[in-house]
Short mmCIF file of C-alpha atoms and ligand atoms in Angstrom, two decimals:
data_model
loop_
_atom_site.label_atom_id
_atom_site.label_comp_id
_atom_site.label_asym_id
_atom_site.label_seq_id
_atom_site.Cartn_x
_atom_site.Cartn_y
_atom_site.Cartn_z
CA MET B 1190 23.16 9.28 -8.62
CA SER B 1191 26.52 10.54 -7.12
CA LYS B 1192 25.91 12.68 -3.95
CA ALA B 1193 28.67 14.88 -4.23
CA SER B 1194 26.99 17.74 -6.20
CA LEU B 1195 23.46 16.78 -4.80
CA ASN B 1196 21.36 18.47 -2.23
CA THR B 1197 20.83 16.53 1.14
CA VAL B 1198 17.15 15.55 1.32
CA VAL B 1199 15.19 14.74 4.37
CA ILE B 1200 11.68 13.30 5.01
CA SER B 1201 10.20 16.11 6.97
CA GLY B 1202 6.64 15.07 7.44
CA SER B 1203 4.14 12.25 6.93
CA GLY B 1204 0.34 12.07 7.28
CA LEU B 1205 -2.25 9.12 7.46
CA TRP B 1206 -6.03 9.18 6.81
CA THR B 1207 -7.76 6.32 8.19
CA PRO B 1208 -11.24 5.74 7.11
CA GLU B 1209 -14.22 5.79 9.59
CA HIS B 1210 -15.67 2.26 8.59
CA ILE B 1211 -14.02 -0.92 9.83
CA ILE B 1212 -14.83 -4.36 8.71
CA THR B 1213 -13.89 -7.33 11.02
CA ASN B 1214 -13.10 -10.73 9.85
CA ASP B 1215 -16.22 -12.01 11.63
CA GLU B 1216 -18.35 -9.39 9.53
CA LEU B 1217 -16.47 -10.21 6.35
CA VAL B 1218 -16.66 -14.21 6.52
CA ALA B 1219 -20.44 -14.07 7.65
CA SER B 1220 -21.08 -12.34 4.33
CA TYR B 1221 -18.84 -14.55 2.34
CA ASN B 1222 -20.19 -17.48 3.58
CA ALA B 1223 -23.99 -16.17 3.06
CA TRP B 1224 -22.96 -15.46 -0.39
CA ALA B 1225 -21.56 -18.70 -0.85
CA ASN B 1226 -24.44 -20.52 0.53
CA ALA B 1227 -26.75 -18.77 -1.63
CA HIS B 1228 -24.68 -19.61 -4.64
CA ASN B 1229 -24.56 -23.13 -3.94
CA ALA B 1230 -28.28 -23.24 -3.49
CA ARG B 1231 -28.90 -21.37 -6.69
CA HIS B 1232 -26.67 -23.82 -8.73
CA ALA B 1233 -27.66 -26.89 -6.52
CA ALA B 1234 -28.87 -29.02 -9.53
CA ALA B 1235 -25.39 -28.42 -11.40
CA ILE B 1236 -23.46 -29.03 -8.33
CA GLU B 1237 -25.47 -32.18 -7.69
CA ALA B 1238 -24.82 -33.28 -11.39
CA GLY B 1239 -20.87 -32.50 -11.06
CA GLU B 1240 -20.95 -29.83 -13.54
CA GLN B 1241 -20.03 -27.09 -11.24
CA GLU B 1242 -18.04 -27.18 -7.96
CA PRO B 1243 -19.49 -25.82 -4.62
CA LYS B 1244 -18.00 -22.45 -3.26
CA ILE B 1245 -16.33 -23.45 0.09
CA LEU B 1246 -16.81 -21.55 3.11
CA SER B 1247 -14.31 -18.98 4.54
CA SER B 1248 -13.16 -19.13 8.08
CA VAL B 1249 -11.97 -16.50 10.49
CA GLU B 1250 -9.47 -18.69 11.94
CA PHE B 1251 -7.80 -19.23 8.43
CA ILE B 1252 -7.53 -15.54 7.63
CA GLU B 1253 -5.86 -14.67 10.96
CA LYS B 1254 -3.44 -17.48 10.95
CA ALA B 1255 -2.61 -17.27 7.26
CA SER B 1256 -2.44 -13.48 7.15
CA GLY B 1257 -2.43 -11.93 10.76
CA ILE B 1258 -5.28 -9.64 9.50
CA LYS B 1259 -7.86 -9.04 12.05
CA GLN B 1260 -9.91 -6.23 10.38
CA ARG B 1261 -9.50 -3.49 7.45
CA TYR B 1262 -10.84 -0.17 6.98
CA ALA B 1263 -13.25 0.53 4.10
CA TYR B 1264 -13.61 4.01 2.45
CA ILE B 1265 -17.28 3.20 1.98
CA LYS B 1266 -18.67 0.08 4.05
CA GLU B 1267 -22.07 0.18 2.31
CA GLY B 1268 -22.54 -2.68 -0.18
CA ILE B 1269 -19.47 -4.63 0.55
CA LEU B 1270 -21.15 -7.22 2.88
CA ASP B 1271 -24.41 -7.14 0.84
CA ILE B 1272 -24.63 -10.58 -0.64
CA ASP B 1273 -26.72 -9.19 -3.66
CA ARG B 1274 -23.70 -6.71 -4.39
CA MET B 1275 -20.47 -7.73 -2.78
CA ARG B 1276 -18.84 -4.54 -3.44
CA PRO B 1277 -18.81 -1.02 -2.12
CA ALA B 1278 -21.66 1.30 -3.01
CA ILE B 1279 -19.34 4.58 -4.06
CA PRO B 1280 -21.75 6.98 -5.73
CA GLU B 1281 -20.42 8.65 -8.82
CA ARG B 1282 -19.37 12.33 -8.09
CA PRO B 1283 -20.23 15.20 -10.61
CA ASP B 1284 -17.03 16.39 -12.29
CA GLU B 1285 -17.29 19.82 -10.24
CA THR B 1286 -16.83 17.85 -7.11
CA LEU B 1287 -13.50 16.39 -5.52
CA SER B 1288 -12.86 12.82 -6.40
CA ASP B 1289 -12.80 10.25 -3.98
CA GLN B 1290 -9.24 9.69 -4.33
CA ALA B 1291 -8.46 13.56 -4.19
CA GLN B 1292 -10.48 13.65 -0.88
CA MET B 1293 -8.73 10.82 0.89
CA ALA B 1294 -5.47 12.27 -0.48
CA ILE B 1295 -6.31 15.80 1.08
CA HIS B 1296 -6.75 14.51 4.48
CA ALA B 1297 -3.37 12.78 4.56
CA ALA B 1298 -1.53 15.80 2.78
CA ARG B 1299 -2.79 18.13 5.20
CA GLN B 1300 -1.24 16.42 8.15
CA ALA B 1301 1.92 15.80 6.36
CA LEU B 1302 2.20 19.29 5.51
CA ASP B 1303 1.55 20.25 9.19
CA THR B 1304 4.15 17.79 10.66
CA ALA B 1305 6.51 19.18 8.32
CA GLY B 1306 5.61 22.57 9.25
CA ARG B 1307 5.04 23.68 5.47
CA THR B 1308 2.22 25.27 3.68
CA ALA B 1309 1.15 24.96 -0.03
CA ALA B 1310 3.24 27.76 -0.96
CA ASP B 1311 6.61 25.75 0.12
CA ILE B 1312 5.62 22.82 -2.29
CA ASP B 1313 6.94 22.70 -5.93
CA ALA B 1314 5.54 19.06 -7.00
CA VAL B 1315 2.66 16.76 -6.05
CA ILE B 1316 2.94 13.13 -7.03
CA VAL B 1317 0.05 10.97 -6.12
CA SER B 1318 1.34 7.32 -6.36
CA SER B 1319 -0.97 4.19 -5.81
CA ALA B 1320 -1.94 0.78 -6.84
CA TYR B 1321 -4.96 2.39 -8.77
CA THR B 1322 -6.12 5.74 -9.72
CA GLN B 1323 -9.72 6.09 -10.34
CA ARG B 1324 -9.35 7.84 -13.80
CA ALA B 1325 -6.82 8.36 -16.07
CA TYR B 1326 -6.89 12.15 -16.53
CA PRO B 1327 -6.96 14.87 -15.32
CA ALA B 1328 -4.35 13.53 -12.77
CA ILE B 1329 -5.55 13.02 -9.23
CA ALA B 1330 -2.21 14.93 -8.09
CA ILE B 1331 -3.35 17.94 -10.15
CA GLU B 1332 -6.82 17.81 -8.77
CA VAL B 1333 -4.95 17.95 -5.20
CA GLN B 1334 -2.74 20.56 -6.22
CA ASP B 1335 -5.40 22.89 -7.33
CA THR B 1336 -7.38 22.13 -4.16
CA LEU B 1337 -4.29 22.72 -1.91
CA GLY B 1338 -3.27 26.01 -3.89
CA ILE B 1339 -0.05 24.47 -4.90
CA ASP B 1340 2.00 26.00 -7.69
CA GLY B 1341 4.33 24.01 -9.81
CA PHE B 1342 3.26 20.57 -10.98
CA GLY B 1343 1.51 17.26 -10.35
CA PHE B 1344 1.47 13.82 -11.94
CA ASP B 1345 0.08 10.17 -11.08
CA MET B 1346 2.13 7.18 -11.07
CA LEU B 1347 1.42 3.37 -10.60
CA VAL B 1348 3.83 0.74 -9.09
CA ALA B 1349 1.14 -1.64 -7.25
CA CYS B 1350 2.32 -2.19 -3.85
CA SER B 1351 5.67 -0.31 -4.44
CA ALA B 1352 3.95 2.89 -5.57
CA ALA B 1353 4.87 4.80 -2.24
CA THR B 1354 8.38 3.93 -1.97
CA PHE B 1355 8.93 4.51 -6.01
CA ALA B 1356 7.10 7.91 -5.42
CA LEU B 1357 9.62 8.71 -2.54
CA HIS B 1358 12.65 7.91 -5.07
CA ARG B 1359 11.19 10.48 -7.56
CA ALA B 1360 10.93 13.05 -4.85
CA TYR B 1361 14.28 12.36 -3.51
CA GLU B 1362 15.85 12.79 -6.89
CA MET B 1363 14.07 15.97 -7.61
CA VAL B 1364 14.85 17.64 -4.50
CA ALA B 1365 18.57 16.01 -4.78
CA ALA B 1366 18.92 17.51 -7.98
CA GLY B 1367 17.25 20.81 -7.06
CA THR B 1368 14.54 20.50 -9.78
CA ALA B 1369 12.09 21.10 -6.71
CA ARG B 1370 12.80 22.43 -3.35
CA CYS B 1371 9.91 20.41 -1.53
CA VAL B 1372 7.68 17.60 -2.84
CA LEU B 1373 4.59 16.05 -1.42
CA THR B 1374 3.89 12.32 -2.25
CA ILE B 1375 0.70 11.10 -1.66
CA ASN B 1376 -0.90 7.41 -1.79
CA PRO B 1377 -4.73 7.18 -1.57
CA GLU B 1378 -5.10 3.52 -1.49
CA LEU B 1379 -8.77 2.91 -2.48
CA THR B 1380 -8.39 -0.62 -3.04
CA SER B 1381 -11.67 -2.00 -2.16
CA PRO B 1382 -13.60 -1.30 -5.66
CA GLN B 1383 -11.06 -3.78 -6.99
CA VAL B 1384 -11.29 -6.56 -4.36
CA ASN B 1385 -13.22 -9.75 -5.47
CA TYR B 1386 -15.35 -10.19 -2.38
CA CYS B 1387 -16.69 -13.39 -3.90
CA ASP B 1388 -13.15 -15.01 -3.81
CA ARG B 1389 -12.42 -17.02 -0.61
CA ASP B 1390 -8.69 -16.98 -1.29
CA SER B 1391 -8.34 -12.81 -1.45
CA HIS B 1392 -11.34 -11.46 -0.03
CA PHE B 1393 -10.13 -10.65 3.40
CA ILE B 1394 -6.33 -9.17 2.22
CA PHE B 1395 -7.11 -5.27 1.36
CA GLY B 1396 -8.02 -2.21 3.25
CA ASP B 1397 -8.41 1.30 2.24
CA VAL B 1398 -6.25 4.18 3.56
CA ALA B 1399 -4.20 7.31 2.47
CA THR B 1400 -0.63 8.16 3.42
CA ALA B 1401 1.15 11.26 2.53
CA THR B 1402 4.90 12.33 2.74
CA VAL B 1403 7.00 15.62 2.63
CA VAL B 1404 10.30 15.51 1.02
CA GLU B 1405 12.63 18.61 1.04
CA ARG B 1406 16.00 19.76 1.44
CA ALA B 1407 17.87 19.36 4.66
CA ASP B 1408 18.61 23.09 4.67
CA THR B 1409 15.14 24.26 4.64
CA CYS B 1410 13.68 21.35 7.20
CA ILE B 1411 12.21 22.92 10.43
CA ALA B 1412 10.40 19.70 11.52
CA PRO B 1413 11.16 18.42 15.01
CA HIS B 1414 11.22 14.88 13.32
CA SER B 1415 13.04 14.42 10.38
CA TYR B 1416 15.00 11.71 8.38
CA GLU B 1417 17.94 12.10 6.03
CA ILE B 1418 17.39 9.86 2.90
CA LEU B 1419 20.88 8.22 2.55
CA SER B 1420 19.89 6.38 -0.81
CA THR B 1421 17.25 4.87 -2.52
CA ARG B 1422 16.96 1.60 -4.27
CA ALA B 1423 14.44 -0.09 -6.82
CA MET B 1424 14.03 -3.42 -8.58
CA THR B 1425 11.45 -4.94 -10.77
CA LYS B 1426 11.09 -8.43 -12.23
CA PHE B 1427 7.89 -9.43 -14.22
CA SER B 1428 5.62 -11.84 -12.77
CA SER B 1429 1.93 -12.49 -13.46
CA HIS B 1430 1.39 -14.08 -10.10
CA VAL B 1431 -0.31 -10.89 -8.86
CA ARG B 1432 -2.43 -9.35 -11.72
CA SER B 1433 -5.30 -7.06 -12.30
CA ASN B 1434 -6.31 -6.89 -15.98
CA PHE B 1435 -8.54 -3.94 -15.40
CA GLY B 1436 -7.80 -1.28 -18.04
CA TYR B 1437 -9.52 1.00 -20.69
CA VAL B 1438 -8.81 -1.60 -23.40
CA SER B 1439 -11.46 -3.96 -22.34
CA ARG B 1440 -13.81 -1.92 -24.24
CA ALA B 1441 -12.23 -2.40 -27.52
CA ASN B 1442 -11.51 -6.05 -26.38
CA ASP B 1443 -15.59 -6.58 -26.22
CA VAL B 1444 -15.12 -8.21 -22.73
CA ASP B 1445 -16.51 -7.43 -19.44
CA PRO B 1446 -14.26 -4.63 -17.75
CA PHE B 1447 -15.14 -5.94 -14.49
CA GLY B 1448 -14.85 -9.49 -15.06
CA ILE B 1449 -12.95 -11.55 -12.67
CA ASP B 1450 -9.64 -11.54 -14.12
CA LYS B 1451 -10.05 -7.54 -14.11
CA LEU B 1452 -10.12 -7.61 -10.30
CA PHE B 1453 -7.12 -8.20 -8.09
CA ASN B 1454 -6.24 -11.92 -8.22
CA GLN B 1455 -2.88 -13.87 -7.54
CA ASN B 1456 -1.12 -16.97 -6.57
CA GLY B 1457 -0.52 -16.09 -3.07
CA ARG B 1458 1.79 -19.01 -2.40
CA ARG B 1459 4.09 -18.32 -5.21
CA VAL B 1460 4.12 -14.72 -4.50
CA PHE B 1461 5.10 -15.46 -1.04
CA LYS B 1462 7.63 -17.91 -2.01
CA GLU B 1463 9.14 -15.61 -4.76
CA VAL B 1464 9.08 -12.50 -3.20
CA CYS B 1465 10.57 -12.96 0.35
CA PRO B 1466 13.99 -13.99 -0.73
CA MET B 1467 14.18 -11.06 -3.25
CA ALA B 1468 13.07 -8.63 -0.57
CA VAL B 1469 15.76 -10.09 1.92
CA GLN B 1470 18.37 -9.79 -0.85
CA HIS B 1471 17.55 -6.50 -1.67
CA MET B 1472 17.51 -5.02 1.66
CA ARG B 1473 20.70 -6.68 2.58
CA ASP B 1474 22.41 -5.35 -0.35
CA HIS B 1475 21.03 -1.92 0.03
CA VAL B 1476 22.06 -1.76 4.04
CA SER B 1477 25.58 -3.29 3.30
CA HIS B 1478 26.04 -0.65 0.47
CA HIS B 1479 26.53 1.78 3.30
CA GLY B 1480 28.98 -0.37 5.08
CA PHE B 1481 26.05 -0.84 7.63
CA SER B 1482 25.43 -4.16 9.21
CA MET B 1483 21.57 -5.29 9.82
CA SER B 1484 21.83 -4.84 13.21
CA ASP B 1485 22.92 -1.30 12.77
CA ILE B 1486 19.20 -0.59 11.47
CA LYS B 1487 17.23 0.43 14.43
CA ARG B 1488 13.64 -0.01 12.64
CA TRP B 1489 12.56 -1.73 9.55
CA TRP B 1490 9.33 -0.14 8.13
CA LEU B 1491 8.27 -3.01 6.08
CA HIS B 1492 5.61 -3.45 3.45
CA GLN B 1493 2.66 -4.88 5.43
CA ALA B 1494 1.01 -8.01 3.19
CA ASN B 1495 0.88 -10.80 5.35
CA LEU B 1496 2.43 -11.30 8.99
CA SER B 1497 4.42 -14.36 8.39
CA MET B 1498 5.94 -12.79 5.34
CA ASN B 1499 7.31 -9.99 7.57
CA LEU B 1500 8.43 -12.31 10.27
CA LEU B 1501 10.15 -14.41 7.56
CA ILE B 1502 11.96 -11.05 6.38
CA SER B 1503 13.01 -9.55 9.01
CA GLY B 1504 13.99 -13.09 10.89
CA LYS B 1505 16.33 -13.62 7.54
CA LEU B 1506 17.67 -10.21 7.88
CA LEU B 1507 18.43 -10.05 11.48
CA GLY B 1508 19.12 -13.73 12.17
CA ARG B 1509 16.46 -14.11 14.84
CA GLU B 1510 12.89 -12.75 15.23
CA ALA B 1511 12.50 -9.13 14.94
CA THR B 1512 10.60 -7.48 17.95
CA PHE B 1513 7.66 -5.00 17.29
CA ASP B 1514 9.93 -2.34 18.02
CA GLU B 1515 12.48 -3.28 15.42
CA ALA B 1516 9.62 -4.12 12.67
CA PRO B 1517 6.38 -2.68 13.71
CA ILE B 1518 3.40 -4.45 12.37
CA VAL B 1519 -0.04 -2.50 11.41
CA LEU B 1520 -1.48 -4.91 9.18
CA ASP B 1521 -3.72 -6.79 11.90
CA ARG B 1522 -5.52 -3.41 11.82
CA TYR B 1523 -4.98 -2.07 8.61
CA ALA B 1524 -4.86 -5.16 6.27
CA ASN B 1525 -2.81 -4.67 3.22
CA THR B 1526 -3.21 -1.40 2.08
CA ALA B 1527 -1.20 -1.72 -1.24
CA SER B 1528 1.53 0.51 -1.39
CA ALA B 1529 0.70 2.50 1.88
CA GLY B 1530 1.73 -0.38 4.34
CA SER B 1531 5.27 0.72 5.09
CA LEU B 1532 4.44 4.30 5.34
CA ILE B 1533 1.49 3.65 7.95
CA ALA B 1534 4.27 1.93 9.90
CA PHE B 1535 6.67 4.81 9.47
CA HIS B 1536 4.02 7.39 10.40
CA LEU B 1537 2.88 5.69 13.41
CA TYR B 1538 6.43 4.52 14.58
CA HIS B 1539 9.04 6.80 13.97
CA GLN B 1540 8.87 9.72 16.47
CA ASP B 1541 10.84 7.70 19.33
CA LEU B 1542 14.05 7.04 17.38
CA ASN B 1543 17.27 9.01 18.22
CA ARG B 1544 19.38 11.37 16.69
CA GLY B 1545 21.81 9.10 14.36
CA ASP B 1546 19.42 5.95 14.41
CA LEU B 1547 19.17 4.25 11.10
CA GLY B 1548 16.07 3.18 9.41
CA MET B 1549 14.94 1.26 6.22
CA ILE B 1550 11.69 1.86 4.45
CA CYS B 1551 10.86 -0.91 2.14
CA SER B 1552 8.01 -1.92 0.07
CA PHE B 1553 7.43 -5.18 -2.14
CA GLY B 1554 4.56 -6.60 -4.27
CA ALA B 1555 3.06 -6.76 -7.81
CA GLY B 1556 5.19 -6.46 -10.83
CA TYR B 1557 6.95 -7.81 -8.93
CA SER B 1558 8.37 -4.56 -7.30
CA ILE B 1559 10.66 -3.62 -4.64
CA GLY B 1560 11.49 -0.21 -3.35
CA SER B 1561 13.78 0.68 -0.44
CA LEU B 1562 15.16 3.87 1.24
CA VAL B 1563 17.82 3.74 3.91
CA VAL B 1564 17.15 6.82 6.25
CA ARG B 1565 18.93 8.45 9.07
CA LYS B 1566 17.31 10.21 12.09
CA ARG B 1567 18.59 14.04 12.25
N1 LIG U 1226 -10.75 -19.56 4.59
C1 LIG U 1226 -10.54 -20.93 4.84
N2 LIG U 1226 -9.58 -21.61 4.09
C2 LIG U 1226 -9.25 -20.79 3.11
C3 LIG U 1226 -9.42 -19.58 2.59
C4 LIG U 1226 -10.32 -19.06 3.56
N3 LIG U 1226 -10.62 -17.76 3.33
N4 LIG U 1226 -8.47 -19.25 1.52
C5 LIG U 1226 -7.87 -20.19 1.31
N5 LIG U 1226 -8.16 -21.35 2.15
C6 LIG U 1226 -7.53 -22.69 2.10
C7 LIG U 1226 -7.07 -23.11 0.93
O1 LIG U 1226 -8.22 -23.67 0.13
C8 LIG U 1226 -5.94 -24.24 1.22
O2 LIG U 1226 -6.53 -25.46 1.40
P1 LIG U 1226 -5.87 -26.70 1.04
O3 LIG U 1226 -4.66 -26.83 1.82
O4 LIG U 1226 -6.89 -27.93 1.43
O5 LIG U 1226 -5.47 -26.61 -0.46
C9 LIG U 1226 -5.47 -23.54 2.52
O6 LIG U 1226 -6.63 -22.64 3.02
C10 LIG U 1226 -3.99 -22.85 2.38
O7 LIG U 1226 -4.26 -22.06 1.20
P2 LIG U 1226 -3.21 -21.21 0.50
O8 LIG U 1226 -2.00 -21.92 0.22
O9 LIG U 1226 -3.42 -20.25 -0.45
O10 LIG U 1226 -3.01 -20.36 1.77
P3 LIG U 1226 -1.39 -19.50 2.64
O11 LIG U 1226 -1.01 -20.00 3.80
O12 LIG U 1226 -0.56 -19.53 1.18
O13 LIG U 1226 -2.12 -18.00 2.59
C11 LIG U 1226 -2.16 -15.82 1.73
C12 LIG U 1226 -2.58 -17.22 1.76
C13 LIG U 1226 -2.41 -15.19 2.85
C14 LIG U 1226 -2.66 -14.90 0.36
C15 LIG U 1226 -0.45 -15.97 1.46
O14 LIG U 1226 -0.18 -16.75 0.49
C16 LIG U 1226 -0.01 -14.34 1.19
O15 LIG U 1226 -0.10 -13.52 1.95
N6 LIG U 1226 0.87 -14.47 0.22
C17 LIG U 1226 1.59 -13.17 -0.06
C18 LIG U 1226 0.55 -12.42 -1.00
C19 LIG U 1226 1.32 -11.10 -1.55
O16 LIG U 1226 2.09 -10.48 -0.58
N7 LIG U 1226 0.89 -10.61 -2.35
C20 LIG U 1226 1.05 -9.26 -2.78
C21 LIG U 1226 -0.39 -8.71 -2.81
S1 LIG U 1226 -0.25 -7.11 -2.87
C22 LIG U 1226 0.30 -6.38 -4.40
O17 LIG U 1226 1.30 -6.38 -4.76
C23 LIG U 1226 -0.89 -6.10 -5.29
C24 LIG U 1226 -1.09 -4.54 -5.17
C25 LIG U 1226 -2.40 -4.36 -5.67
C26 LIG U 1226 -3.30 -3.82 -4.81
C27 LIG U 1226 -4.67 -4.02 -5.29
C28 LIG U 1226 -5.80 -4.03 -4.13
C29 LIG U 1226 -7.25 -4.36 -4.78
#
């Protein structure tokens, strides 16, 4: 979009809802190992006969070293560590009750509205964007819109780990073009129902959280901390190396809609190798497009999937190791929260920047997909 005839657009508020339940690596590994031992005992004869591979045990040391993750939050902890269940026990809610994701979304949305100094009356559109939505329709966004008393319209969108930045792109375009004055984007990342807690390679990766962002015209902004969006950029490149086949067609396929391939699964090594260079190139090009150098960027609010991934990417961008101040890390506490990671980092670490400071918000993940925004503190 040419900026000539467009409104100047800012991020004026952000919100973060953190579930009250924590699962530490110790707890998770103890549960997985107890499950694996019980599985191996149950299948001892087949394992002994060489007809089946035994389940190998998980380790806290591996998880922390390979990922940097020390704990994760769970929307509902009950059931996840139960070796006879290995998934959260989330009761189905009646249609008259707020859905789980709408409830998560509303906490974060209210905080984002407060920090922007905005009320429901100021919002023209609500976008709920995340790696999954718990139902197809009515849209979670419309439920949130109704609960908060917002006029206008709402819709849901899915772009896996880039859902939050891609939603900010849509919000930016609407506000820039004048089709909305103020847009609320929300990312209720309820990942735990899709984690295969019986898979040693991925049982530790994800956590639940919700983030929200208010995007509005610069000339209406009254927030004490706001960031002009200088530009947005997106790219996608098809890959099956991060995949979930969960979907409504399973019923017609006559297959188990909750089978192993329907849950999150990945070739983590391949993803690491393929996504890191793409993300570096993407951000380098985006920053350079403005005539800025990488050292002009005061803060990199990066996707939070893996600590080594973030250190590698920020190191390649800066030509040296980035400090916490330059590229804050939240995944030790939050784990990978799908699309919310970069916005958790933004929410927790943005108020200390000075007027004129430049920042980059960038997410990368399944699809593959990469979304970024270059922003400047006002
Ligand atoms: N405990 C002990 N050892 C283990 C474990 C474990 N839990 N798991 C694996 N190992 C072993 C392996 O067997 C292997 O052993 P060996 O060398 O003998 O073969 C060794 O440890 C090394 O294994 P890996 O090569 O797999 O380990 P890595 O160092 O590559 O680390 C990671 C694995 C952490 C998965 C890493 O590759 C990674 O983080 N990659 C990036 C992944 C990524 O960013 N993916 C994007 C996912 S997010 C996304 O886009 C999806 C959005 C949807 C969200 C939905 C949520 C449900």
